[in-house]
Amino acid sequence: GEQVEQLPSILRVQEGSSASINCTYENSASNYFPWYKQEPGENPKLIIDIRSNMERKQTQGLIVLLDKKAKRFSLHITDTQPGDSAMYFCAANSAGNKLTFGIGTRVLVRP
Amino acid sequence: AQTIHQWPVAEIKAVGSPLSLGCTIKGKSSPNLYWYWQATGGTLQQLFYSITVGQVESVVQLNLSASRPKDDQFILSTEKLLLSHSGFYLCAFSWGSYTGQLYFGEGSKLTVL
């Protein structure tokens, strides 16, 4: 099955700086890579995604990069704010309607 | 707009007791439905998925079962809870022939004592 590695597990950044989370996957057939943000006690919410026909996608202070050769994708949060503090999960799809998630990254934005 | 509703919001149950968690999707027909489990502070583990009424595929065995009795309803159950069943259960939906954008319900928090 698919394995998704996610690093780092904890990320502390200063407000206004950028935060980067990296994920790698194993299955070269994976073609969909979403990112979810989860606040304590709440459900995960889709914040941005990228498909394999793209290398870069940007929306509202978020940038996702995909390197299919290296089987690596990353999330970059620009100009971080206290409201960006949360758990972030990357994921990759695989056969059988399966979406495999990384272990998560706890982002802590210091004011 | 599509809505997803899970029930109950939270349950405290005894080891060995039965469990039933439910999920309904409104706003679009024939969604793909999923059950995920999340330990406290942990990642999201897919348990089951269903692409049509009456058909459920198991992804991982956790002494749980799932059923899809109606197009818009997905049920997760077990006859005997274990301590390891504690966690956050999330129902999710998507559309299409492959896993596309996945949207989660509000979740059901289960504590097994």
XYZ file of N, CA and C in Angstrom:
672
model
N 0.807 -1.199 0.000
C 0.000 0.000 0.000
C 0.842 1.252 0.000
N 0.219 2.393 -0.031
C 0.923 3.673 -0.047
C 1.428 4.009 1.338
N 2.607 4.626 1.382
C 3.147 5.174 2.622
C 3.441 6.638 2.362
N 3.066 7.488 3.300
C 3.327 8.917 3.180
C 4.124 9.366 4.400
N 5.315 9.854 4.151
C 6.164 10.364 5.223
C 6.012 11.874 5.295
N 5.875 12.404 6.504
C 5.653 13.841 6.669
C 6.614 14.374 7.717
N 7.268 15.465 7.374
C 8.211 16.110 8.286
C 8.112 17.628 8.167
N 8.360 18.369 9.255
C 8.660 17.861 10.592
C 7.365 17.523 11.347
N 7.491 16.953 12.511
C 6.301 16.657 13.301
C 5.843 17.903 14.069
N 6.793 18.757 14.416
C 6.456 20.022 15.084
C 7.244 21.140 14.406
N 6.584 22.263 14.186
C 7.207 23.392 13.505
C 6.839 24.672 14.249
N 7.863 25.303 14.825
C 7.636 26.568 15.541
C 8.185 27.705 14.689
N 7.333 28.679 14.412
C 7.745 29.807 13.579
C 7.307 31.116 14.213
N 7.993 32.176 13.829
C 7.645 33.520 14.294
C 6.566 34.084 13.378
N 5.611 34.786 13.966
C 4.558 35.424 13.166
C 5.192 36.267 12.064
N 4.636 36.118 10.869
C 5.147 36.883 9.738
C 6.161 36.125 8.898
N 6.737 35.062 9.464
C 7.693 34.265 8.694
C 6.930 33.181 7.928
N 7.662 32.378 7.159
C 7.004 31.307 6.405
C 7.248 29.964 7.081
N 6.363 29.027 6.808
C 6.461 27.670 7.366
C 6.389 26.678 6.217
N 7.223 25.658 6.277
C 7.261 24.662 5.203
C 7.149 23.256 5.767
N 6.298 22.464 5.137
C 6.088 21.074 5.531
C 6.343 20.210 4.303
N 7.077 19.129 4.512
C 7.453 18.271 3.399
C 6.889 16.868 3.539
N 6.450 16.311 2.426
C 5.920 14.950 2.406
C 6.504 14.185 1.232
N 6.717 12.887 1.431
C 7.129 12.016 0.344
C 6.174 10.838 0.266
N 6.029 10.289 -0.929
C 5.138 9.155 -1.133
C 5.871 8.087 -1.926
N 5.290 6.885 -1.950
C 5.985 5.746 -2.577
C 5.402 5.348 -3.930
N 4.081 5.468 -4.047
C 3.393 4.938 -5.219
C 3.454 5.922 -6.384
N 4.152 5.545 -7.438
C 4.292 6.450 -8.581
C 2.965 6.675 -9.306
N 1.967 5.845 -9.028
C 0.647 6.023 -9.643
C -0.204 7.055 -8.906
N 0.227 7.506 -7.751
C -0.526 8.528 -7.018
C -0.613 9.786 -7.857
N -1.822 10.382 -7.920
C -1.981 11.552 -8.776
C -2.761 12.689 -8.106
N -3.025 12.536 -6.819
C -3.789 13.576 -6.124
C -3.210 13.748 -4.727
N -2.909 15.024 -4.369
C -2.179 15.302 -3.126
C -2.847 16.475 -2.400
N -3.729 16.174 -1.446
C -4.386 17.255 -0.709
C -3.668 17.574 0.599
N -3.968 18.746 1.115
C -3.472 19.173 2.430
C -4.672 19.555 3.283
N -4.637 19.107 4.544
C -5.725 19.390 5.461
C -5.188 20.115 6.690
N -6.024 21.005 7.210
C -5.722 21.714 8.446
C -6.736 21.286 9.494
N -6.247 20.942 10.688
C -7.151 20.499 11.741
C -6.870 21.281 13.020
N -7.912 21.969 13.507
C -7.820 22.673 14.787
C -8.228 21.704 15.891
N -7.781 21.946 17.128
C -8.092 21.014 18.233
C -9.588 20.772 18.385
N -9.978 19.501 18.432
C -11.374 19.125 18.638
C -12.259 19.276 17.418
N -11.675 19.673 16.293
C -12.484 19.858 15.085
C -12.107 18.849 14.002
N -12.900 18.850 12.933
C -12.603 17.949 11.830
C -11.537 18.550 10.922
N -10.821 17.722 10.166
C -9.834 18.245 9.214
C -10.553 18.957 8.071
N -9.974 20.066 7.638
C -10.564 20.831 6.538
C -9.561 20.940 5.402
N -10.049 20.674 4.193
C -9.213 20.760 3.004
C -8.832 22.218 2.765
N -7.532 22.487 2.674
C -7.093 23.863 2.475
C -6.514 24.102 1.088
N -5.915 23.091 0.503
C -5.356 23.207 -0.830
C -5.018 21.802 -1.319
N -5.051 21.605 -2.625
C -4.667 20.308 -3.177
C -3.989 20.523 -4.520
N -3.294 19.493 -4.970
C -2.615 19.580 -6.262
C -2.705 18.225 -6.941
N -2.872 18.252 -8.242
C -2.927 17.011 -9.010
C -1.630 16.855 -9.778
N -1.409 15.655 -10.278
C -0.101 15.323 -10.845
C 0.197 16.031 -12.155
N -0.799 16.710 -12.728
C -0.543 17.446 -13.968
C -0.034 18.876 -13.693
N 0.199 19.165 -12.409
C 0.696 20.481 -12.017
C 1.957 20.328 -11.176
N 2.784 21.366 -11.161
C 3.975 21.374 -10.307
C 3.848 22.385 -9.172
N 2.957 23.351 -9.355
C 2.824 24.414 -8.357
C 1.391 24.921 -8.349
N 0.921 25.221 -7.135
C -0.420 25.781 -6.988
C -0.388 26.739 -5.819
N -1.075 27.865 -5.975
C -1.050 28.878 -4.918
C -2.451 29.395 -4.670
N -2.782 29.573 -3.390
C -4.052 30.176 -3.037
C -3.961 30.790 -1.656
N -4.344 32.029 -1.499
C -4.488 32.699 -0.221
C -3.356 32.419 0.778
N -2.157 32.728 0.407
C -1.030 32.573 1.326
C -0.498 31.161 1.442
N -1.021 30.243 0.640
C -0.542 28.867 0.642
C 0.031 28.523 -0.721
N 1.161 27.825 -0.699
C 1.780 27.350 -1.936
C 2.050 25.864 -1.781
N 1.663 25.102 -2.804
C 1.966 23.673 -2.824
C 2.865 23.402 -4.024
N 3.923 22.644 -3.780
C 4.834 22.236 -4.835
C 4.824 20.723 -4.949
N 4.914 20.225 -6.175
C 4.932 18.786 -6.416
C 6.106 18.437 -7.317
N 6.933 17.514 -6.854
C 8.053 16.991 -7.635
C 7.804 15.505 -7.850
N 7.243 15.163 -9.008
C 6.858 13.779 -9.249
C 8.056 12.845 -9.358
N 9.159 13.360 -9.907
C 10.356 12.515 -10.041
C 10.861 12.076 -8.677
N 10.890 13.023 -7.756
C 11.370 12.738 -6.402
C 10.271 12.184 -5.514
N 9.039 12.143 -6.013
C 7.866 11.712 -5.230
C 7.797 12.523 -3.943
N 7.813 13.814 -4.124
C 7.850 14.720 -2.977
C 6.905 15.884 -3.241
N 6.188 16.285 -2.203
C 5.353 17.472 -2.300
C 5.421 18.248 -0.987
N 5.172 19.521 -1.079
C 5.378 20.361 0.091
C 4.339 21.472 0.159
N 4.109 21.924 1.398
C 3.191 23.031 1.669
C 3.998 24.167 2.263
N 3.781 25.359 1.735
C 4.469 26.535 2.245
C 3.408 27.560 2.649
N 3.461 27.930 3.923
C 2.548 28.947 4.423
C 3.340 30.242 4.509
N 2.953 31.223 3.707
C 3.675 32.494 3.695
C 3.040 33.447 4.710
N 3.864 34.327 5.300
C 3.376 35.350 6.226
C 2.450 34.726 7.287
N 2.995 33.819 8.080
C 2.176 33.090 9.055
C 1.553 34.024 10.085
N 0.344 33.661 10.492
C -0.418 34.393 11.507
C -0.786 33.424 12.635
N -1.119 33.943 13.828
C -1.517 33.042 14.923
C -2.626 32.073 14.530
N -3.513 32.489 13.660
C -4.594 31.609 13.202
C -4.122 30.442 12.356
N -2.862 30.466 11.948
C -2.302 29.343 11.191
C -1.836 28.216 12.102
N -1.828 28.467 13.414
C -1.439 27.414 14.360
C -2.475 26.301 14.336
N -2.042 25.108 14.029
C -2.954 23.953 13.890
C -2.134 22.730 13.518
N -2.827 21.605 13.378
C -2.206 20.401 12.801
C -2.438 20.421 11.302
N -1.423 20.058 10.551
C -1.532 19.980 9.111
C -1.192 18.559 8.666
N -2.024 18.026 7.788
C -1.817 16.678 7.261
C -1.689 16.729 5.747
N -0.690 16.047 5.223
C -0.621 15.817 3.790
C -1.214 14.441 3.506
N -1.544 14.193 2.264
C -2.092 12.902 1.887
C -1.812 12.634 0.416
N -1.862 11.354 0.070
C -1.699 10.945 -1.323
C -2.696 9.840 -1.612
N -3.248 9.847 -2.818
C -4.225 8.810 -3.149
C -3.524 7.577 -3.711
N -4.261 6.460 -3.671
C -3.760 5.221 -4.263
C -4.964 4.391 -4.680
N -4.711 3.241 -5.256
C -5.781 2.402 -5.790
C -6.769 2.015 -4.701
N -7.987 1.738 -5.116
C -8.998 1.297 -4.171
C -9.598 2.413 -3.375
N -9.725 3.596 -3.979
C -10.352 4.723 -3.276
C -9.689 4.994 -1.938
N -8.394 4.875 -1.889
C -7.689 5.063 -0.632
C -6.910 6.365 -0.643
N -7.012 7.067 0.466
C -6.235 8.286 0.672
C -5.394 8.043 1.918
N -4.078 8.055 1.753
C -3.178 7.797 2.870
C -2.642 9.115 3.389
N -2.748 9.292 4.703
C -2.330 10.542 5.328
C -0.958 10.410 5.973
N -0.230 11.520 6.013
C 0.992 11.589 6.792
C 0.646 11.680 8.270
N 1.675 11.672 9.115
C 1.445 11.648 10.562
C 1.049 13.010 11.113
N 1.174 14.034 10.313
C 0.773 15.361 10.751
C 1.935 16.218 11.227
N 1.764 17.510 11.083
C 2.740 18.495 11.564
C 2.011 19.507 12.418
N 2.478 19.650 13.645
C 1.881 20.680 14.514
C 2.626 21.980 14.275
N 1.920 22.968 13.742
C 2.518 24.284 13.481
C 2.136 25.229 14.613
N 3.137 25.830 15.215
C 2.925 26.788 16.304
C 3.500 28.128 15.866
N 2.632 29.142 15.764
C 3.057 30.470 15.324
C 3.175 31.362 16.558
N 4.384 31.831 16.816
C 4.623 32.691 17.981
C 4.367 34.151 17.598
N 3.587 34.872 18.447
C 3.306 36.280 18.130
C 4.558 37.146 18.259
N -26.036 23.118 -1.634
C -24.747 22.748 -1.053
C -24.859 21.402 -0.330
N -23.742 20.673 -0.360
C -23.745 19.372 0.287
C -23.480 19.536 1.792
N -24.171 18.742 2.568
C -23.935 18.751 4.018
C -23.709 17.330 4.488
N -22.928 17.206 5.534
C -22.653 15.910 6.124
C -22.912 16.007 7.615
N -23.635 15.082 8.129
C -24.023 15.103 9.539
C -23.656 13.785 10.183
N -22.965 13.874 11.307
C -22.578 12.663 12.036
C -23.270 12.643 13.390
N -23.565 11.427 13.838
C -24.136 11.277 15.179
C -23.668 9.985 15.827
N -23.541 9.923 17.158
C -23.639 11.069 18.061
C -22.369 11.917 18.021
N -22.377 13.034 18.643
C -21.213 13.907 18.700
C -20.149 13.289 19.588
N -20.597 12.681 20.688
C -19.660 12.043 21.613
C -20.360 10.898 22.334
N -19.566 9.887 22.661
C -20.091 8.724 23.395
C -19.048 8.268 24.401
N -19.533 7.880 25.586
C -18.684 7.205 26.561
C -19.291 5.828 26.757
N -18.510 4.782 26.440
C -19.057 3.430 26.462
C -18.139 2.513 27.269
N -18.700 1.415 27.730
C -17.938 0.432 28.484
C -17.318 -0.597 27.537
N -16.166 -1.110 27.905
C -15.555 -2.220 27.160
C -16.563 -3.358 27.055
N -16.688 -3.928 25.867
C -17.592 -5.050 25.658
C -18.997 -4.656 25.229
N -19.291 -3.362 25.283
C -20.638 -2.917 24.887
C -20.683 -2.674 23.377
N -21.877 -2.626 22.803
C -21.988 -2.393 21.354
C -21.883 -0.911 21.019
N -21.665 -0.636 19.735
C -21.525 0.744 19.280
C -22.153 0.892 17.906
N -22.788 2.015 17.698
C -23.263 2.358 16.368
C -23.067 3.848 16.150
N -22.328 4.205 15.107
C -22.124 5.605 14.729
C -22.730 5.795 13.340
N -23.333 6.951 13.119
C -23.995 7.182 11.860
C -23.546 8.449 11.155
N -23.845 8.481 9.868
C -23.430 9.589 9.013
C -24.442 9.705 7.877
N -24.922 10.922 7.604
C -25.788 11.133 6.445
C -25.241 12.282 5.612
N -25.392 12.136 4.314
C -24.926 13.136 3.355
C -26.145 13.674 2.626
N -26.260 14.966 2.540
C -27.382 15.557 1.818
C -26.860 16.491 0.744
N -27.537 16.536 -0.372
C -27.220 17.527 -1.387
C -26.725 16.973 -2.699
N -26.355 15.692 -2.714
C -25.924 15.101 -3.977
C -26.085 13.586 -3.876
N -26.455 12.975 -4.978
C -26.676 11.540 -4.935
C -25.381 10.785 -5.238
N -25.364 9.528 -4.785
C -24.273 8.583 -5.051
C -22.885 9.085 -4.678
N -22.725 9.594 -3.468
C -21.370 9.988 -3.060
C -20.534 8.757 -2.718
N -19.221 8.907 -2.769
C -18.331 7.907 -2.171
C -18.271 8.240 -0.678
N -18.404 7.237 0.155
C -18.426 7.470 1.597
C -17.279 6.723 2.272
N -16.769 7.321 3.329
C -15.591 6.780 4.010
C -15.766 6.904 5.519
N -15.152 5.970 6.225
C -14.969 6.101 7.672
C -13.476 6.161 7.961
N -13.106 7.153 8.775
C -11.727 7.304 9.226
C -11.708 7.276 10.740
N -10.575 6.840 11.291
C -10.373 6.839 12.727
C -9.101 7.620 13.042
N -9.165 8.401 14.114
C -8.015 9.199 14.521
C -7.819 9.062 16.022
N -6.682 8.484 16.422
C -6.326 8.469 17.833
C -5.987 9.893 18.253
N -6.086 10.182 19.539
C -5.776 11.530 20.036
C -4.364 11.920 19.617
N -4.247 13.017 18.895
C -2.937 13.490 18.442
C -2.357 12.693 17.294
N -3.140 11.781 16.728
C -2.612 10.885 15.703
C -3.045 11.238 14.293
N -2.651 10.389 13.376
C -2.997 10.602 11.984
C -4.376 10.032 11.674
N -4.798 10.181 10.428
C -6.118 9.732 9.997
C -5.971 8.371 9.314
N -6.628 7.374 9.851
C -6.555 6.020 9.333
C -7.878 5.671 8.657
N -7.813 5.367 7.363
C -9.035 4.992 6.653
C -9.457 3.596 7.083
N -10.740 3.433 7.421
C -11.264 2.151 7.882
C -12.072 1.448 6.786
N -13.003 2.166 6.214
C -13.915 1.602 5.218
C -14.207 2.650 4.155
N -14.627 2.158 2.978
C -15.187 3.062 1.997
C -16.293 2.351 1.245
N -17.176 3.156 0.660
C -18.312 2.616 -0.076
C -18.607 3.516 -1.262
N -18.748 2.905 -2.437
C -19.068 3.703 -3.615
C -20.526 3.552 -4.026
N -21.230 2.603 -3.401
C -22.633 2.439 -3.752
C -23.381 1.751 -2.610
N -24.689 1.857 -2.632
C -25.529 1.254 -1.597
C -25.247 -0.238 -1.494
N -25.138 -0.719 -0.269
C -24.976 -2.142 -0.018
C -23.569 -2.678 -0.228
N -22.666 -1.823 -0.698
C -21.298 -2.278 -0.969
C -20.323 -1.502 -0.099
N -19.563 -2.243 0.721
C -18.588 -1.631 1.613
C -17.288 -2.403 1.516
N -16.185 -1.679 1.385
C -14.857 -2.292 1.349
C -14.114 -1.944 2.629
N -13.484 -2.958 3.203
C -12.699 -2.755 4.418
C -11.257 -2.452 4.048
N -10.688 -1.438 4.678
C -9.311 -1.064 4.419
C -8.392 -1.610 5.503
N -8.874 -1.566 6.728
C -8.083 -2.090 7.838
C -9.023 -2.737 8.842
N -8.577 -3.834 9.430
C -9.411 -4.570 10.372
C -9.200 -4.045 11.785
N -10.245 -3.584 12.409
C -10.143 -3.102 13.787
C -11.295 -3.651 14.611
N -11.817 -4.825 14.245
C -13.004 -5.389 14.904
C -14.187 -4.434 14.807
N -14.312 -3.784 13.665
C -15.426 -2.899 13.378
C -16.062 -3.339 12.060
N -17.294 -2.953 11.849
C -17.945 -3.223 10.576
C -18.677 -1.972 10.122
N -18.954 -1.911 8.834
C -19.654 -0.757 8.283
C -20.720 -1.239 7.321
N -21.755 -0.437 7.192
C -22.830 -0.757 6.253
C -23.345 0.518 5.621
N -23.889 0.356 4.426
C -24.477 1.491 3.710
C -25.902 1.083 3.320
N -26.850 1.289 4.224
C -28.221 0.853 3.974
C -28.986 1.744 2.988
N -28.548 2.992 2.858
C -29.186 3.916 1.920
C -28.079 4.692 1.192
N -28.444 5.319 0.079
C -27.459 6.050 -0.713
C -26.774 7.132 0.104
N -27.530 7.746 1.035
C -26.985 8.886 1.765
C -26.601 8.552 3.206
N -26.487 7.260 3.542
C -26.251 6.892 4.926
C -25.139 5.862 5.049
N -24.279 6.083 6.051
C -23.155 5.173 6.289
C -23.090 4.907 7.782
N -23.040 3.649 8.171
C -23.096 3.268 9.573
C -21.821 2.503 9.947
N -21.258 2.827 11.095
C -20.103 2.113 11.640
C -20.524 1.459 12.935
N -20.185 0.187 13.112
C -20.674 -0.493 14.309
C -19.728 -1.596 14.753
N -19.962 -2.020 15.984
C -19.312 -3.200 16.524
C -20.195 -3.759 17.634
N -20.105 -5.037 17.871
C -20.896 -5.636 18.942
C -20.167 -5.591 20.270
N -18.812 -5.506 20.204
C -18.029 -5.526 21.446
C -16.892 -4.532 21.346
N -17.011 -3.448 22.083
C -15.964 -2.432 22.063
C -14.719 -2.866 22.834
N -13.573 -2.427 22.335
C -12.290 -2.619 23.005
C -11.773 -1.259 23.457
N -10.857 -1.261 24.415
C -10.259 0.010 24.837
C -9.613 0.735 23.661
N -9.031 -0.042 22.752
C -8.313 0.534 21.614
C -9.239 1.217 20.610
N -10.524 1.075 20.767
C -11.475 1.738 19.875
C -11.662 3.216 20.204
N -11.166 3.629 21.340
C -11.294 5.051 21.693
C -10.654 5.927 20.621
N -11.248 7.080 20.380
C -10.687 8.000 19.401
C -11.757 8.835 18.746
N -11.397 9.427 17.642
C -12.253 10.337 16.895
C -12.606 9.650 15.582
N -13.911 9.473 15.353
C -14.359 8.793 14.138
C -14.930 9.831 13.183
N -14.407 9.820 11.989
C -14.791 10.825 11.002
C -15.387 10.154 9.772
N -16.556 10.608 9.410
C -17.179 10.198 8.154
C -16.758 11.216 7.107
N -16.578 10.775 5.875
C -16.179 11.702 4.821
C -16.846 11.304 3.512
N -16.904 12.256 2.587
C -17.478 11.955 1.286
C -16.651 12.582 0.178
N -16.774 11.981 -1.008
C -16.171 12.540 -2.212
C -17.014 12.083 -3.396
N -16.657 12.580 -4.592
C -17.361 12.129 -5.799
C -16.350 11.711 -6.856
N -16.806 10.956 -7.811
C -15.950 10.581 -8.921
C -15.445 9.166 -8.805
N -14.705 8.756 -9.821
C -14.235 7.375 -9.910
C -12.928 7.157 -9.158
N -12.336 8.208 -8.641
C -11.126 8.064 -7.853
C -11.244 8.992 -6.665
N -10.356 8.839 -5.741
C -10.453 9.693 -4.572
C -10.162 11.127 -4.961
N -11.192 11.926 -5.000
C -11.012 13.348 -5.276
C -11.044 14.113 -3.984
N -11.548 15.312 -4.036
C -11.594 16.140 -2.842
C -12.469 15.464 -1.798
N -11.903 15.297 -0.625
C -12.544 14.583 0.462
C -12.978 15.594 1.521
N -14.249 15.496 1.929
C -14.769 16.414 2.928
C -15.230 15.625 4.136
N -14.790 16.070 5.305
C -15.071 15.349 6.542
C -16.269 15.924 7.272
N -16.986 15.031 7.959
C -18.011 15.452 8.898
C -17.375 15.982 10.163
N -18.213 16.384 11.113
C -17.734 16.994 12.342
C -17.099 15.977 13.289
N -17.365 14.707 13.073
C -16.722 13.671 13.870
C -17.521 13.238 15.084
N -17.229 12.031 15.538
C -17.811 11.480 16.764
C -16.673 11.071 17.675
N -16.658 11.648 18.873
C -15.583 11.321 19.817
C -16.033 10.159 20.687
N -15.266 9.072 20.650
C -15.608 7.868 21.412
C -14.582 7.635 22.505
N -15.074 7.476 23.714
C -14.227 7.105 24.844
C -14.702 5.765 25.365
N -13.806 4.786 25.375
C -14.143 3.458 25.879
C -13.447 3.266 27.223
N -14.234 2.929 28.242
C -13.681 2.783 29.597
C -13.763 1.340 30.080
